[in-house]
Amino acid sequence: KAEEVALFVRQDSEKYVSKFHKIKNGKLTWNWSAFVFAPYWFFYRKMHKIGVVFLALSLLLSVGFSLLPPVQRLYSDLTEWSTKYSVENLNEMSEEEIITASNESLALMRENNTGMLLVFSQTALSFGLQFLAGVMGNKWYCNYTLKKVKQIKEKEKDERNRKLLLLQQGGTSVGSFFLAVFANNMIVMAIEMLLMTVETLFTNIK
């Protein structure tokens, strides 16, 4: 029933009930929140399993690509370039010097075609992941909601208790949202620290 679904969804229930009807009629719907905030939106809506999958894929794309030698070399070259031509220096440079600096950055990119291709691939795949969340977010949330409502109805026959369970198990979780953000940042930091430690060890051995 729409009332039971609305109780479970809680926040923006009217909007989601309407979208769920469209989905059950075979139509695709778009979710801007899922598109912009994936993978964290899934945790916010308590879809933890899908959230973990998207979080793992996001980390694989962001961290995995950055570990590839061509990408590391490109970032290193561009970091060196940005240090050489800082914002303060650019303000004091002539038009000819600015053109030279721009040509140098383009040359760095052309010299490392593999690195540029990998960076563009990572960006495209990350966008594709976000787009998938935007297109499929409502459908997955619809399936999740209907499954949970059905389970609660089968478990609890008393109407009052059933409504309480729908309210308790449904809704949103701001805590899960920020916990996922925190976990993502901690994992990235841990990987960066591990890489720095390994690099230092190899440098000392040499």
Short mmCIF file of C-alpha atoms in Angstrom, two decimals:
data_model
loop_
_atom_site.label_atom_id
_atom_site.label_comp_id
_atom_site.label_asym_id
_atom_site.label_seq_id
_atom_site.Cartn_x
_atom_site.Cartn_y
_atom_site.Cartn_z
CA LYS A 1 0.00 0.00 0.00
CA ALA A 2 1.12 3.54 -0.73
CA GLU A 3 0.58 4.45 2.94
CA GLU A 4 2.97 1.71 4.09
CA VAL A 5 5.59 2.69 1.54
CA ALA A 6 5.28 6.34 2.60
CA LEU A 7 5.75 5.38 6.26
CA PHE A 8 8.91 3.48 5.39
CA VAL A 9 10.37 6.14 3.08
CA ARG A 10 9.45 9.04 5.39
CA GLN A 11 11.55 11.91 3.94
CA ASP A 12 10.18 13.02 0.53
CA SER A 13 7.74 10.11 0.65
CA GLU A 14 5.23 11.70 -1.75
CA LYS A 15 7.91 12.16 -4.41
CA TYR A 16 9.23 8.62 -4.06
CA VAL A 17 5.80 6.97 -4.03
CA SER A 18 5.05 8.75 -7.31
CA LYS A 19 8.36 7.57 -8.80
CA PHE A 20 7.80 4.03 -7.56
CA HIS A 21 4.49 3.95 -9.43
CA LYS A 22 6.28 4.97 -12.63
CA ILE A 23 8.96 2.34 -12.07
CA LYS A 24 6.36 -0.40 -11.55
CA ASN A 25 4.88 0.68 -14.91
CA GLY A 26 8.24 0.10 -16.58
CA LYS A 27 9.45 3.72 -16.74
CA LEU A 28 12.93 5.00 -15.89
CA THR A 29 13.27 7.86 -13.41
CA TRP A 30 16.17 10.12 -12.47
CA ASN A 31 17.53 10.82 -8.99
CA TRP A 32 19.77 13.89 -8.68
CA SER A 33 20.72 13.11 -5.08
CA ALA A 34 21.96 9.65 -6.04
CA PHE A 35 23.85 11.11 -9.01
CA VAL A 36 25.59 13.86 -7.04
CA PHE A 37 26.15 12.09 -3.72
CA ALA A 38 26.79 8.46 -4.75
CA PRO A 39 27.97 6.30 -3.06
CA TYR A 40 26.94 8.15 0.11
CA TRP A 41 23.29 8.55 -0.88
CA PHE A 42 22.84 4.77 -0.65
CA PHE A 43 24.04 4.80 2.95
CA TYR A 44 21.75 7.77 3.66
CA ARG A 45 18.78 5.69 2.43
CA LYS A 46 20.05 2.65 4.41
CA MET A 47 20.88 0.61 1.29
CA HIS A 48 24.19 -0.42 2.81
CA LYS A 49 24.99 -3.35 0.50
CA ILE A 50 24.71 -1.26 -2.68
CA GLY A 51 26.53 1.56 -0.88
CA VAL A 52 29.49 -0.70 -0.07
CA VAL A 53 29.70 -1.86 -3.71
CA PHE A 54 29.65 1.72 -5.02
CA LEU A 55 32.14 2.86 -2.37
CA ALA A 56 34.53 0.05 -3.32
CA LEU A 57 34.22 0.88 -7.03
CA SER A 58 34.77 4.59 -6.35
CA LEU A 59 37.91 3.84 -4.34
CA LEU A 60 39.15 1.45 -7.01
CA LEU A 61 38.76 4.13 -9.66
CA SER A 62 40.22 7.02 -7.67
CA VAL A 63 43.05 5.23 -5.87
CA GLY A 64 43.69 2.43 -8.34
CA PHE A 65 44.30 4.71 -11.32
CA SER A 66 46.48 7.08 -9.28
CA LEU A 67 48.84 4.18 -8.48
CA LEU A 68 49.62 3.50 -12.14
CA PRO A 69 53.16 4.68 -13.08
CA PRO A 70 52.12 6.83 -16.10
CA VAL A 71 49.54 8.67 -13.97
CA GLN A 72 52.01 9.16 -11.11
CA ARG A 73 54.57 10.53 -13.56
CA LEU A 74 52.00 12.92 -15.05
CA TYR A 75 50.95 14.20 -11.63
CA SER A 76 54.59 14.60 -10.61
CA ASP A 77 55.41 16.60 -13.77
CA LEU A 78 52.35 18.82 -13.37
CA THR A 79 53.11 19.38 -9.68
CA GLU A 80 56.62 20.47 -10.60
CA TRP A 81 55.20 22.75 -13.28
CA SER A 82 52.69 24.33 -10.85
CA THR A 83 55.50 24.92 -8.34
CA LYS A 84 57.57 26.63 -11.01
CA TYR A 85 54.66 28.77 -12.19
CA SER A 86 52.82 29.61 -8.99
CA VAL A 87 49.91 32.06 -8.91
CA GLU A 88 52.20 34.74 -7.46
CA ASN A 89 54.68 34.26 -10.32
CA LEU A 90 51.93 34.35 -12.95
CA ASN A 91 50.80 37.75 -11.71
CA GLU A 92 54.29 39.11 -12.34
CA MET A 93 54.83 37.40 -15.70
CA SER A 94 54.51 39.01 -19.10
CA GLU A 95 52.04 37.78 -21.69
CA GLU A 96 54.85 36.03 -23.58
CA GLU A 97 56.02 34.23 -20.42
CA ILE A 98 52.46 33.09 -19.66
CA ILE A 99 52.17 31.65 -23.17
CA THR A 100 55.49 29.84 -22.64
CA ALA A 101 54.24 28.40 -19.34
CA SER A 102 51.04 27.26 -21.02
CA ASN A 103 52.97 25.61 -23.85
CA GLU A 104 55.16 23.81 -21.31
CA SER A 105 52.12 22.33 -19.57
CA LEU A 106 50.67 21.18 -22.90
CA ALA A 107 54.03 19.65 -23.82
CA LEU A 108 54.08 17.71 -20.55
CA MET A 109 50.66 16.29 -21.35
CA ARG A 110 51.59 15.41 -24.93
CA GLU A 111 54.77 13.65 -23.78
CA ASN A 112 52.73 11.42 -21.48
CA ASN A 113 49.83 10.33 -23.69
CA THR A 114 49.35 7.15 -21.68
CA GLY A 115 49.00 9.10 -18.44
CA MET A 116 46.51 11.52 -20.01
CA LEU A 117 44.50 8.64 -21.49
CA LEU A 118 44.34 6.93 -18.10
CA VAL A 119 43.25 10.15 -16.36
CA PHE A 120 40.49 10.72 -18.94
CA SER A 121 39.45 7.06 -18.60
CA GLN A 122 39.25 7.37 -14.83
CA THR A 123 37.16 10.54 -15.14
CA ALA A 124 34.82 8.91 -17.67
CA LEU A 125 34.38 5.76 -15.58
CA SER A 126 33.74 7.79 -12.41
CA PHE A 127 31.13 9.85 -14.25
CA GLY A 128 29.61 6.63 -15.58
CA LEU A 129 29.33 5.30 -12.04
CA GLN A 130 27.61 8.49 -10.90
CA PHE A 131 25.30 8.36 -13.93
CA LEU A 132 24.39 4.74 -13.15
CA ALA A 133 23.43 5.78 -9.61
CA GLY A 134 21.28 8.60 -10.99
CA VAL A 135 19.46 6.35 -13.47
CA MET A 136 19.06 3.26 -11.27
CA GLY A 137 18.91 4.83 -7.80
CA ASN A 138 15.12 5.08 -7.65
CA LYS A 139 14.62 1.58 -9.05
CA TRP A 140 17.00 0.06 -6.51
CA TYR A 141 15.38 2.07 -3.73
CA CYS A 142 11.96 0.94 -4.90
CA ASN A 143 13.00 -2.73 -4.83
CA TYR A 144 14.66 -2.28 -1.43
CA THR A 145 11.62 -0.52 0.03
CA LEU A 146 9.06 -3.03 -1.25
CA LYS A 147 11.19 -5.94 -0.01
CA LYS A 148 11.56 -4.44 3.48
CA VAL A 149 7.87 -3.52 3.72
CA LYS A 150 6.90 -7.06 2.70
CA GLN A 151 9.24 -8.56 5.31
CA ILE A 152 7.83 -6.33 8.05
CA LYS A 153 4.24 -7.16 7.08
CA GLU A 154 4.99 -10.89 7.18
CA LYS A 155 6.76 -10.58 10.52
CA GLU A 156 4.33 -8.31 12.36
CA LYS A 157 0.56 -8.77 12.06
CA ASP A 158 -0.43 -6.13 14.60
CA GLU A 159 -1.08 -2.91 12.66
CA ARG A 160 0.25 -0.53 15.31
CA ASN A 161 3.49 -2.48 15.78
CA ARG A 162 3.83 -2.83 12.02
CA LYS A 163 3.68 0.92 11.55
CA LEU A 164 6.30 1.42 14.28
CA LEU A 165 8.62 -1.05 12.55
CA LEU A 166 8.13 0.69 9.21
CA LEU A 167 9.09 3.99 10.81
CA GLN A 168 12.06 2.53 12.68
CA GLN A 169 13.59 0.48 9.87
CA GLY A 170 12.85 2.97 7.12
CA GLY A 171 13.61 6.65 6.77
CA THR A 172 17.12 7.99 6.42
CA SER A 173 20.39 7.82 8.34
CA VAL A 174 22.57 10.94 8.45
CA GLY A 175 25.00 9.02 10.64
CA SER A 176 25.52 6.35 7.97
CA PHE A 177 26.07 9.07 5.38
CA PHE A 178 28.88 10.75 7.33
CA LEU A 179 30.32 7.42 8.48
CA ALA A 180 30.70 6.40 4.83
CA VAL A 181 32.39 9.74 4.02
CA PHE A 182 34.71 9.27 7.00
CA ALA A 183 35.52 5.67 6.03
CA ASN A 184 36.31 6.72 2.47
CA ASN A 185 38.69 9.46 3.64
CA MET A 186 40.38 7.16 6.15
CA ILE A 187 40.94 4.45 3.55
CA VAL A 188 42.43 6.96 1.09
CA MET A 189 44.70 8.39 3.81
CA ALA A 190 45.79 4.92 4.90
CA ILE A 191 46.70 3.95 1.34
CA GLU A 192 48.63 7.20 0.82
CA MET A 193 50.56 6.68 4.08
CA LEU A 194 51.32 3.07 3.14
CA LEU A 195 52.64 4.14 -0.26
CA MET A 196 54.80 6.86 1.31
CA THR A 197 56.21 4.32 3.78
CA VAL A 198 56.99 1.81 1.01
CA GLU A 199 58.59 4.54 -1.12
CA THR A 200 60.75 5.66 1.83
CA LEU A 201 61.85 2.08 2.50
CA PHE A 202 62.86 1.55 -1.12
CA THR A 203 64.72 4.87 -1.14
CA ASN A 204 66.66 3.90 2.00
CA ILE A 205 67.50 0.48 0.54
CA LYS A 206 68.91 2.12 -2.58
#
